[in-house]
Coordinates of C-alpha atoms and ligand atoms in Angstrom, one line a residue:
X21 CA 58.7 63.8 63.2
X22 CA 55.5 65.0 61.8
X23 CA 52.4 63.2 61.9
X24 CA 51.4 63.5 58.6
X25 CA 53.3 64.6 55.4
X26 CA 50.9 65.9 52.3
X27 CA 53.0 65.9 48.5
X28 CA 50.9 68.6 46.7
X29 CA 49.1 72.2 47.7
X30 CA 46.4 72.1 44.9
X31 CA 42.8 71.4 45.8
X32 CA 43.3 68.0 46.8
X33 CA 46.1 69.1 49.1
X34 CA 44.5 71.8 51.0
X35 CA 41.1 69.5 51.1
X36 CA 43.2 66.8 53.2
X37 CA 44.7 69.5 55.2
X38 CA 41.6 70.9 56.5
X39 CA 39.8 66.9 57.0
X40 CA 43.2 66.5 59.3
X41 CA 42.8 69.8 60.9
X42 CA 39.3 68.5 61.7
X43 CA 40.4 65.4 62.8
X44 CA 42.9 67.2 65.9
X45 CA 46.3 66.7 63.5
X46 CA 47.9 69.9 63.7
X47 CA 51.3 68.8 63.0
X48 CA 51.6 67.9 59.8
X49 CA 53.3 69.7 56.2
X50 CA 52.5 70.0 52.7
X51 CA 54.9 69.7 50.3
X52 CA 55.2 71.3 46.9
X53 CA 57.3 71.8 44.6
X54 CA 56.1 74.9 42.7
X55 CA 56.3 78.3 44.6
X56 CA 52.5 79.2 45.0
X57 CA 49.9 77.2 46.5
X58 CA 46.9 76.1 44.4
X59 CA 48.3 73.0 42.1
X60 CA 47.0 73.0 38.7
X61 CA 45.4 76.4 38.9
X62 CA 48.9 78.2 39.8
X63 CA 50.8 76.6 37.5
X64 CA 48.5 77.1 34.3
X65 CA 47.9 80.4 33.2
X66 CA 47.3 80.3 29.5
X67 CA 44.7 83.0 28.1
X68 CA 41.7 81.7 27.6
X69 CA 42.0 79.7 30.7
X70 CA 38.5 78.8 32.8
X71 CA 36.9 76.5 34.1
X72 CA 34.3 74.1 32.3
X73 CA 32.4 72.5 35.4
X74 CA 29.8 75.3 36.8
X75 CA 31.7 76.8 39.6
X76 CA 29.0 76.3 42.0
X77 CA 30.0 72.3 41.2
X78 CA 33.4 73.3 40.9
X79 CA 34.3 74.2 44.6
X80 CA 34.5 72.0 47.9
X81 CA 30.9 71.2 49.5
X82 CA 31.4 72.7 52.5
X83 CA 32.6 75.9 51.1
X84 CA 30.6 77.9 48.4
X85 CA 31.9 80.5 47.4
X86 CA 29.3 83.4 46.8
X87 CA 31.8 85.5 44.5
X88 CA 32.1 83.5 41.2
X89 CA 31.8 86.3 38.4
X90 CA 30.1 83.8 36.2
X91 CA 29.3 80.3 36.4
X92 CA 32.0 79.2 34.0
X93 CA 34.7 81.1 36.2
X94 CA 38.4 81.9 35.0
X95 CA 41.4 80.9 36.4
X96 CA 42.4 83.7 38.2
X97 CA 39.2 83.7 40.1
X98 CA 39.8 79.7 40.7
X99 CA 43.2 80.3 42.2
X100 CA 42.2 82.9 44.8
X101 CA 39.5 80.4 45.8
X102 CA 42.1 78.2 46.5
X103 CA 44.3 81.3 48.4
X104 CA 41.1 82.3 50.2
X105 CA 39.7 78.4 51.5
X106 CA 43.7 78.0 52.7
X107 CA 43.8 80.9 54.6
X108 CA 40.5 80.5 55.9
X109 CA 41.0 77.3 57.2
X110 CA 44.8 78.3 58.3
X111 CA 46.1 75.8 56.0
X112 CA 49.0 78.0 55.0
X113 CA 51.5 78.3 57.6
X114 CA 51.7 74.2 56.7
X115 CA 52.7 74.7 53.5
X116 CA 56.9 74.5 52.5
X117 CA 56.8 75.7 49.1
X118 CA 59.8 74.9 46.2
X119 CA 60.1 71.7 47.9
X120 CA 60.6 68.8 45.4
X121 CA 60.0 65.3 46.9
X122 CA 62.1 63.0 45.4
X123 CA 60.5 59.6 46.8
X124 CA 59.2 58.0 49.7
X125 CA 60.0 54.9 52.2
X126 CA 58.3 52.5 54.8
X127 CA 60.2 51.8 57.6
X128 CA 59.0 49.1 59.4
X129 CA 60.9 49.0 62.6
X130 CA 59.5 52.9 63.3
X131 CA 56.5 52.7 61.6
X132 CA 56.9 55.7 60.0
X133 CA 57.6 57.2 56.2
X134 CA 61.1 58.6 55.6
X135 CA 59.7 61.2 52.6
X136 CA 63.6 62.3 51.0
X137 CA 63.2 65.9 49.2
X138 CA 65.3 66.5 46.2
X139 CA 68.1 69.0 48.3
X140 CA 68.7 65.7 50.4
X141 CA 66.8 66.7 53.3
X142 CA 64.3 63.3 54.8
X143 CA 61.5 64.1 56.7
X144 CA 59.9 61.5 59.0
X145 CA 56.2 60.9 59.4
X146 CA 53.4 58.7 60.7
X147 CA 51.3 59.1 58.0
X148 CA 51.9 59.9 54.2
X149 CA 49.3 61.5 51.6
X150 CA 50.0 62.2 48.2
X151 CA 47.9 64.6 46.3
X152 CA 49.9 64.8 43.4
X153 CA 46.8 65.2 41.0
X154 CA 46.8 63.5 37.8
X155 CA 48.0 66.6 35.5
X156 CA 50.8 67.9 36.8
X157 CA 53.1 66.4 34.6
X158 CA 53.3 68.5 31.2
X159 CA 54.2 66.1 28.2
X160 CA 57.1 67.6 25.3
X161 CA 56.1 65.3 22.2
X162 CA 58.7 63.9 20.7
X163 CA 58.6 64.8 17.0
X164 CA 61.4 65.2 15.1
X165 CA 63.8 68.0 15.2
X166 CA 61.8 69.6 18.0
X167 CA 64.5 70.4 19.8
X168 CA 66.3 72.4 16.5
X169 CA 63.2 74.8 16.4
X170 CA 65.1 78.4 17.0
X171 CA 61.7 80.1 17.9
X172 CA 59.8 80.2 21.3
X173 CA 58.2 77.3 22.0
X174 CA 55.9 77.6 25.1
X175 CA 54.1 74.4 26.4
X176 CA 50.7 75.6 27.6
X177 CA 51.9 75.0 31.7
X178 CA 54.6 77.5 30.9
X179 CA 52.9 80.2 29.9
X180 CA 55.3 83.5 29.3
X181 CA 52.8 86.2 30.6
X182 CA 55.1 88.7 28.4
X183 CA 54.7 87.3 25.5
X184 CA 52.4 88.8 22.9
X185 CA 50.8 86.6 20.0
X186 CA 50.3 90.0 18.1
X187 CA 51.3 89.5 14.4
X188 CA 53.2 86.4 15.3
X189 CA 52.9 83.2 12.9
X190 CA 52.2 80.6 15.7
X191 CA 51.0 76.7 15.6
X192 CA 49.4 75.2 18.2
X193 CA 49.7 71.0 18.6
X194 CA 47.0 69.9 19.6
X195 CA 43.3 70.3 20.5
X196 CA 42.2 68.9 23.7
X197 CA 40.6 71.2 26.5
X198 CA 43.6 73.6 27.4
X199 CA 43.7 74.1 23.4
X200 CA 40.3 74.8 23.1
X201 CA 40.3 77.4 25.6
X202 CA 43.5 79.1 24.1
X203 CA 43.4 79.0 20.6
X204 CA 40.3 81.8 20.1
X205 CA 42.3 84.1 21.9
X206 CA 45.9 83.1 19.7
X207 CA 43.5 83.8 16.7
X208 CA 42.1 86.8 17.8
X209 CA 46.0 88.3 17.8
X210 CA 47.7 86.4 15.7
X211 CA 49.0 87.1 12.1
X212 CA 48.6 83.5 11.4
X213 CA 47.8 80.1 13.0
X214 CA 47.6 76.4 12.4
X215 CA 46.1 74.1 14.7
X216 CA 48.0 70.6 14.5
X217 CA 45.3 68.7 14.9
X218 CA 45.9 64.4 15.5
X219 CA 42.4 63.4 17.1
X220 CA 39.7 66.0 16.5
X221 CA 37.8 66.4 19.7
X222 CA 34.0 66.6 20.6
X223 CA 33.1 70.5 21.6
X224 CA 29.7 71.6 22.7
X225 CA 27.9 75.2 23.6
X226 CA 29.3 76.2 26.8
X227 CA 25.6 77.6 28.4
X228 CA 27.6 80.6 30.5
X229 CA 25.9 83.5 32.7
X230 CA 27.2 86.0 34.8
X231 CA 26.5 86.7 38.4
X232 CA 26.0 90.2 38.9
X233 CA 26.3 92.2 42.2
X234 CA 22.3 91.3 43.0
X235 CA 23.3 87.4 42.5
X236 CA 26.6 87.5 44.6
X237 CA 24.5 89.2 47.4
X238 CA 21.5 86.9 47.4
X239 CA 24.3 83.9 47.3
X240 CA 26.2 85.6 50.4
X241 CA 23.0 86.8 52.4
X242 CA 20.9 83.7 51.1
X243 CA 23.5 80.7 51.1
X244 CA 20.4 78.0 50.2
X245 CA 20.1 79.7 47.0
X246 CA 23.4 79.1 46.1
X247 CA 22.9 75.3 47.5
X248 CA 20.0 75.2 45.2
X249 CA 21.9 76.3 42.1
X250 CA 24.8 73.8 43.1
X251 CA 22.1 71.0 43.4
X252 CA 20.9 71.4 40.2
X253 CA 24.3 72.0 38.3
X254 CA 25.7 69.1 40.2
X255 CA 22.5 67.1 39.1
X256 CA 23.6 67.9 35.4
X257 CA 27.3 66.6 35.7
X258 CA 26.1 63.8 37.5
X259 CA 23.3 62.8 35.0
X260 CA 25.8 63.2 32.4
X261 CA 28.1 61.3 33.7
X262 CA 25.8 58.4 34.8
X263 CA 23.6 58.2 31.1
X264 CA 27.2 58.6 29.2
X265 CA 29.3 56.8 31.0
X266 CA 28.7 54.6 33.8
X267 CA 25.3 53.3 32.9
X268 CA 25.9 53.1 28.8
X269 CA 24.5 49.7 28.4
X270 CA 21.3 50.0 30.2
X271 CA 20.9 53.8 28.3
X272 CA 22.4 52.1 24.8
X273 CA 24.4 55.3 24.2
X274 CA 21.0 57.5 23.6
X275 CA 23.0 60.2 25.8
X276 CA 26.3 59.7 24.1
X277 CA 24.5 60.5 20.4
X278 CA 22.4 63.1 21.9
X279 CA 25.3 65.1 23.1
X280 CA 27.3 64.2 20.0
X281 CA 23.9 65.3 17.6
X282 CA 24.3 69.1 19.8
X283 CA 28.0 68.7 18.8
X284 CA 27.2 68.6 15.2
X285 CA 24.6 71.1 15.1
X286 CA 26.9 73.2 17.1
X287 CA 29.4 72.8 13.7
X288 CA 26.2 72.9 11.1
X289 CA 25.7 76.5 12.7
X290 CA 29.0 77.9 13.3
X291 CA 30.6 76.6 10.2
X292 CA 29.2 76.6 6.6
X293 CA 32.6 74.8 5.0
X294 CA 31.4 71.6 4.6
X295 CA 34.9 69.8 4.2
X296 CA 36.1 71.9 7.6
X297 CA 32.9 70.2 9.4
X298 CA 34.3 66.7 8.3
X299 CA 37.5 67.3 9.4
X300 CA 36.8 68.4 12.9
X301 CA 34.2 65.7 13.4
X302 CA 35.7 63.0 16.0
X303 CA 34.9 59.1 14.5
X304 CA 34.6 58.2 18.4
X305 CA 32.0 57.8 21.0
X306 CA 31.3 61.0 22.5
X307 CA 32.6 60.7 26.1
X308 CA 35.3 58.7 25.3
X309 CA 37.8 61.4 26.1
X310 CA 36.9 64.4 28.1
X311 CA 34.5 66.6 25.9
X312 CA 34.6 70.0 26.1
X313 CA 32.3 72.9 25.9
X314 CA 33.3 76.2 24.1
X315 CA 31.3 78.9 22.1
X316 CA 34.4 80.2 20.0
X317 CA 36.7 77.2 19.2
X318 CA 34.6 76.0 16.3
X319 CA 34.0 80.6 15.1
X320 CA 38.1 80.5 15.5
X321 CA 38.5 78.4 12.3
X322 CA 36.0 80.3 10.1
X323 CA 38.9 83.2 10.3
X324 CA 41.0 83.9 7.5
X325 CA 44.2 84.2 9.6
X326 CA 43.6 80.1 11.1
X327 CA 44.5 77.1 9.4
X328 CA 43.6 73.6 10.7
X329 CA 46.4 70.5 9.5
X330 CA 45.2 67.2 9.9
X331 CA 47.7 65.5 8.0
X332 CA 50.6 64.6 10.6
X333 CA 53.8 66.4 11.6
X334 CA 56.9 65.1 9.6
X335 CA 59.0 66.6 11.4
X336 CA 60.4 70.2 13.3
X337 CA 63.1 72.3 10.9
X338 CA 64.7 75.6 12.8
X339 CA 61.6 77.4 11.3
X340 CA 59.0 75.9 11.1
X341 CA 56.7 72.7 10.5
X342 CA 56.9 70.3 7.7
X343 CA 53.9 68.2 7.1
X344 CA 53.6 64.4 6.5
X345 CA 52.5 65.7 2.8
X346 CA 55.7 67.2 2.4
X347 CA 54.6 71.2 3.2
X348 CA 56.1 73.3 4.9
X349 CA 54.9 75.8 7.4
X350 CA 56.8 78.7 8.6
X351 CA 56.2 79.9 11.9
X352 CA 58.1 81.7 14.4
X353 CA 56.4 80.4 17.9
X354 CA 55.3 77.0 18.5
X355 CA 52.8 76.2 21.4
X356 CA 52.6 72.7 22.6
X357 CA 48.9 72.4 23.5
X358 CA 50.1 68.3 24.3
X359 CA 48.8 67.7 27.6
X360 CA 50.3 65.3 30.5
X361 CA 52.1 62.3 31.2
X362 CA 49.3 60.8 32.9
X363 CA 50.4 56.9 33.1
X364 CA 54.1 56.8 33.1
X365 CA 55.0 60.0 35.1
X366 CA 52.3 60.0 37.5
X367 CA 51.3 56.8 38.8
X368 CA 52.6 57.4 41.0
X369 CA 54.1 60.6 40.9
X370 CA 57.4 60.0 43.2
X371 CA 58.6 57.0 44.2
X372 CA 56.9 55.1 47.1
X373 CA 57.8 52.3 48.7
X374 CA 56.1 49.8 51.0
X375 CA 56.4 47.1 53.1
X376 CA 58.8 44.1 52.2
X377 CA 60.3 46.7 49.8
X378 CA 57.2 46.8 47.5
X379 CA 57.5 49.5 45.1
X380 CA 53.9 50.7 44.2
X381 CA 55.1 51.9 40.8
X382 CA 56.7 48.8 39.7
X383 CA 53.4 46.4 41.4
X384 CA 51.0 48.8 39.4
X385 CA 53.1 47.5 36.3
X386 CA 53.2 44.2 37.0
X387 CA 49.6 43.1 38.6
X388 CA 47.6 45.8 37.0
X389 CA 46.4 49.3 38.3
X390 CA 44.5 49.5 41.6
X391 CA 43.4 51.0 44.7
X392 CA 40.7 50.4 47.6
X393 CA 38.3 53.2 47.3
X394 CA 40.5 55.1 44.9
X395 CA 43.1 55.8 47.7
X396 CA 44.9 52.6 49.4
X397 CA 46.7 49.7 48.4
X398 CA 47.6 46.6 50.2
X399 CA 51.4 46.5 51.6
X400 CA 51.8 50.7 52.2
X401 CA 50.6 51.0 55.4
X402 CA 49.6 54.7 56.7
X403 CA 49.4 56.0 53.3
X404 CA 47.0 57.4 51.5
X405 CA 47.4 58.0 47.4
X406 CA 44.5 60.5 46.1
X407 CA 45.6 60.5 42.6
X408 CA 44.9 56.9 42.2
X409 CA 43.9 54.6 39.9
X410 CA 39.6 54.3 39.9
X411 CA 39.8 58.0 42.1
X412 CA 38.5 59.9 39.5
X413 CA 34.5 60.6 39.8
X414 CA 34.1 62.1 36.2
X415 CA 33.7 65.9 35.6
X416 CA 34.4 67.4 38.6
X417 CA 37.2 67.0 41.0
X418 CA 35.9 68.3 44.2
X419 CA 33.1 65.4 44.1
X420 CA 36.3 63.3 44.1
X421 CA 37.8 65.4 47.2
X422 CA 34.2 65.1 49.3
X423 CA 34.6 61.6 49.5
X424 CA 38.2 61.0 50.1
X425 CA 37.9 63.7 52.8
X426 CA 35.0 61.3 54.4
X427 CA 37.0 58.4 53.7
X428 CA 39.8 60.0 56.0
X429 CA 37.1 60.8 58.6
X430 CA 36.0 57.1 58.6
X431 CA 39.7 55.9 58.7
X432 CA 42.0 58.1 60.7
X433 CA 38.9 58.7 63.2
X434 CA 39.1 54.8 63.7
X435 CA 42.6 54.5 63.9
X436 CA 42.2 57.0 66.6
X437 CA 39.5 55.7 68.3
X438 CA 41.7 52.5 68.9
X439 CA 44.6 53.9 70.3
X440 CA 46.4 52.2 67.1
X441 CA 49.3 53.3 64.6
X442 CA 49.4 51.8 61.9
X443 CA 46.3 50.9 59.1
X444 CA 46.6 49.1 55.6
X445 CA 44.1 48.0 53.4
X446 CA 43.8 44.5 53.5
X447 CA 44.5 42.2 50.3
X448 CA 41.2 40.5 50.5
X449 CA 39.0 44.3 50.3
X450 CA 41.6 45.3 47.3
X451 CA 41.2 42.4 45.5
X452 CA 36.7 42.5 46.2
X453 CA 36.8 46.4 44.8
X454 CA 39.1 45.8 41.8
X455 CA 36.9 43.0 40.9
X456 CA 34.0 45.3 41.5
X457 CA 35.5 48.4 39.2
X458 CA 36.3 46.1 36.6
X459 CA 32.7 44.8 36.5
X460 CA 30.9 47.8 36.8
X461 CA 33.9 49.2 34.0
X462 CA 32.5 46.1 31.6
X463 CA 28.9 48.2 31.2
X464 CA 30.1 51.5 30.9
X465 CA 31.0 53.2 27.2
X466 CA 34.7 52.7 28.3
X467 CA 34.3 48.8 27.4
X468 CA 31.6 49.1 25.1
X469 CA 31.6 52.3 23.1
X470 CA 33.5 53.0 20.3
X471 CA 36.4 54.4 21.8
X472 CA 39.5 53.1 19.9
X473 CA 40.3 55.8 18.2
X474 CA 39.9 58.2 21.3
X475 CA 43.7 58.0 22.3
X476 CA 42.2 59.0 25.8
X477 CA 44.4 59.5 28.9
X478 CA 41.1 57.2 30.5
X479 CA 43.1 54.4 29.3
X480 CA 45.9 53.2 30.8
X481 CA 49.1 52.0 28.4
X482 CA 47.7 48.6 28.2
X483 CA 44.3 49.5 27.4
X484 CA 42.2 49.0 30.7
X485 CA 40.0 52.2 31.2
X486 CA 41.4 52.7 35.4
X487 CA 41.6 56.2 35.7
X488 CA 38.0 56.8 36.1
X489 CA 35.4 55.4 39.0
X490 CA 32.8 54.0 37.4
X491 CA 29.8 54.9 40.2
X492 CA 27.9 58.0 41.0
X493 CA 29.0 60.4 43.5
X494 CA 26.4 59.9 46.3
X495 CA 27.4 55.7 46.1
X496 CA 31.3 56.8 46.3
X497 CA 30.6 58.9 49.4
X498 CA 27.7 56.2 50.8
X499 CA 30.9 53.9 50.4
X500 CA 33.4 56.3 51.8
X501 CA 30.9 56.8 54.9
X502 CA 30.3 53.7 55.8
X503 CA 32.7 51.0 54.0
X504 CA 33.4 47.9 56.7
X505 CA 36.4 49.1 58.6
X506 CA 37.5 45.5 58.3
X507 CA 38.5 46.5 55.4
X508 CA 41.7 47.6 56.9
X509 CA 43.6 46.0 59.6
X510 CA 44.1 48.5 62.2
X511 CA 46.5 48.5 64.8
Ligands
LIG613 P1 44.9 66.5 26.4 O1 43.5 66.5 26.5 O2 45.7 65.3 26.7 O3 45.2 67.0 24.9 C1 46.5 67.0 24.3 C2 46.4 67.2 22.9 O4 47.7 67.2 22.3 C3 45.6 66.2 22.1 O5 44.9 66.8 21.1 C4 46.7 65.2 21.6 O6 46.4 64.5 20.4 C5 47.8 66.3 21.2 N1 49.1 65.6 21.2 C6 49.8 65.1 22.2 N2 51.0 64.6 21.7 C7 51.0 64.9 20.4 C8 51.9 64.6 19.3 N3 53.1 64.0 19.6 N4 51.6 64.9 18.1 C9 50.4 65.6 17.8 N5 49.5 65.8 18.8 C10 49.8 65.5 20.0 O7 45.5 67.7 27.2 P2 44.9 69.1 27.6 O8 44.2 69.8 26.5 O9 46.0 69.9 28.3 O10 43.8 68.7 28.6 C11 44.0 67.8 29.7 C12 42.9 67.8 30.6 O11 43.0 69.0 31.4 C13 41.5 67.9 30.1 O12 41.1 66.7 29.6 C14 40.8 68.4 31.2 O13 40.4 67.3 32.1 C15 41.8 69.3 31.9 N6 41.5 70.7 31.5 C16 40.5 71.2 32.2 C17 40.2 72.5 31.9 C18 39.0 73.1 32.7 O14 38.5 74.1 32.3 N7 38.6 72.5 33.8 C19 40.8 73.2 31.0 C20 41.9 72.6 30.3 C21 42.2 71.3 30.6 P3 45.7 63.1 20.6 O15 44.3 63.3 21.1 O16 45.7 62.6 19.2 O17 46.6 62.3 21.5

């Protein structure tokens, strides 16, 4: 019997790992199914791939890491970050690696999770935290005749390290963040390329610098300088998210046309076809899905060898793509640029259920999404779900992983105070914070912007904006700090 079982070795994994290892609870397991630690950062591997929070915002609070390369760092650097804080904090030897985890089960005579794993094996364990994230779940599109296509098609969290775009005729669906990254670097190879675009998306300068060996030494020798750098980059994101999104009404969307003015003049300079500008220019609020920051996605489509088509995919032959206006493109690799399942396959991300046999997928459906502090729900006792609905703090994850990490503190530190075994989130605090989201959600650019167009993953499938938290980051770790433990009954 363990005392805790964690589902997930990314960021969000290894953070709860360490906050338990801080807490005394030494025996506990995480769980994933891929073979390498690090969660979204192992598994995606695309060229092209970095970062676009600052990585001095982009890395757990209590552990800045003085050897970024740059402030926008690439993924290779990200995922021996991850490597490095695991081993550092001797969160490795916990980890079981190409374990699936099919679903999990309350039982109330033991008071304990029964966790079943896909080769049949079920674990027992006081407590149960999922850190499943909220892209891990790579979505195939279901066009037409997809499946007949006789090339290689390679959805961007399968990239084939061997393979080599040189010469290739290649088209990319979609144009969200992974695509923005990756298709300057297809072009730069490629014979030929067409972008499948559906919803254009909103792409500004990415402001990037590189820290040389003087920098990386001041940050090591000098750790307040680095503080100093995070405070300010943090105080961007933050301000950004606040003006844009949380606080739209009181700021009227002066920040969201701002940004999206920089957007346009970002277009005016890098491309002088007029029509091309047009047809790259999202009809949406800025911030309405996640924007993105790039100085060569807009240059890539001034090439002669890249071709954007915004007229809708017909459908897949064993060759290539015909258009909704009847063309036909010949290609001989696809790339499905298409994202993640957020909604269906992920919330939650294995089956979990509570007391009185409550399924927490199936309740989510039926009352609407929702979680105390982004992280507990009334009727699954001892659990904790990260990747919740209202978790989300914006931009950057690891603001997201402080304050669950103090939220554990707070909680488990209780629970052990008391002598106790059990906790759960009482109905009455759920019910107070949803009503509390969902007001604060009725003055942010989610409600009142113009974001219908945005086909954003913020939205859940019947429309309600609940993947995001609509407060700052220093109220959702006041909260997480100092919420009224009455909030759960413990014992
Ligand atoms: P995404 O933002 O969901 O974009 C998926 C793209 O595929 C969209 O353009 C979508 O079009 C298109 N698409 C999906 N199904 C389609 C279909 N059937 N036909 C035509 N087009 C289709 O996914 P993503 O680009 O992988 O990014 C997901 C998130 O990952 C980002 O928002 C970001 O949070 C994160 N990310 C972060 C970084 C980083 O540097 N930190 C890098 C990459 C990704 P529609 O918009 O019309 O649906």
């Amino acid at each position: 019997m363990f005392d805790a079982v964690i589902v997930g070795a990314g960021f969000a994994g290894i953070g709860a790992a360490i906050q338990l290892k801080r807490l005394g609870i030494e025996n506990f397991v995480i769980l994933d199914r891929e073979d390498d630690l690090g969660g979204t950062w192992y598994v995606n591997h695309y060229p092209g791939l970095a970062v676009d929070v600052p990585t001095t915002t982009y890395s757990y609070f209590f552990e800045p890491n003085p050897n970024w390369s740059r402030l926008f760092s690439t993924g290779t650097e990200i995922k021996q970050y991850a490597d490095d804080v695991a081993d550092k904090y001797d969160v490795r030897r916990h980890i079981r690696l190409s374990t699936v985890v099919e679903g999990a089960r309350w039982d109330e005579e033991t008071s304990q999770w029964q966790v079943s794993l896909a080769d049949g094996e079920v674990l027992s364990t006081r407590y149960l935290i999922t850190a499943t994230g909220f892209l891990s779940q790579p979505k195939i599109p279901d066009i037409p005749g997809i499946d007949s296509f006789a090339g290689r098609i390679i959805h961007t969290t399968d990239w084939q390290d061997d393979y080599d775009p040189a010469g290739k005729r290649i088209a990319v669906i979609g144009t969200g963040a992974t695509a923005v990254q990756l298709i300057p670097e297809l072009a730069k190879k490629a014979a030929d390329l067409t972008v499948y675009q559906r919803t254009p998306i909103w792409v500004v300068p990415k402001i990037d610098l590189r820290f040389g060996p003087l920098a990386k030494k001041l940050f090591a020798r000098v750790p307040a300088t680095q503080r100093v750098l995070r405070w300010f980059t943090d105080s961007v994101y933050e301000v950004m998210v606040s003006i844009g999104v949380v606080h739209y009404k009181t700021c009227r969307g002066r920040g969201n046309i701002s940004a999206a003015d920089l957007s346009k003049l970002h277009r005016f300079i890098t491309i002088r076809d007029k029509e091309l500008r047009r047809r790259l220019t999202p009809d949406y609020d800025f911030g309405c899905k996640r924007p993105t920051f790039s100085n060569s996605y807009y240059r890539a489509f001034t090439r002669d060898n890249v071709h954007l088509q915004d007229v809708g995919i017909d459908h897949v032959q064993t060759d290539g793509i015909v258009g909704k206006d009847g063309a036909k493109n010949e290609i001989d690799t696809l790339v499905l640029a298409t994202g993640f399942d957020l909604w269906e396959a992920n919330f939650p991300a294995i089956e979990v259920i509570g007391r009185d046999g409550r399924n927490l997928g199936k309740w989510w459906r039926e009352t609407r999404f929702q979680a105390y502090q982004g992280v507990s729900m009334p009727y699954f006792p001892n659990y904790l779900s990260l990747a919740s609905p209202y978790a989300f703090l914006g931009l950057n994850f690891f603001n997201t992983m402080e304050y669950q990490m103090r939220l554990m503190e707070r909680l488990f530190g209780e629970v052990k105070r008391r002598g106790a075994t059990t906790f759960e989130v009482t109905e009455e605090a759920n019910t107070r914070y949803l009503d509390r989201m969902t007001e604060l959600l009725g003055d942010s650019l989610f409600t009142l912007g113009n974001c219908a167009s945005a086909r954003s993953y913020y939205y859940n499938p019947a429309g309600e904006p609940t993947l995001l938290r609509p407060t700052t980051t220093e109220t959702a770790i006041r909260e997480a700090s100092e919420f009224p433990l009455s909030d759960y009954a413990i014992n």
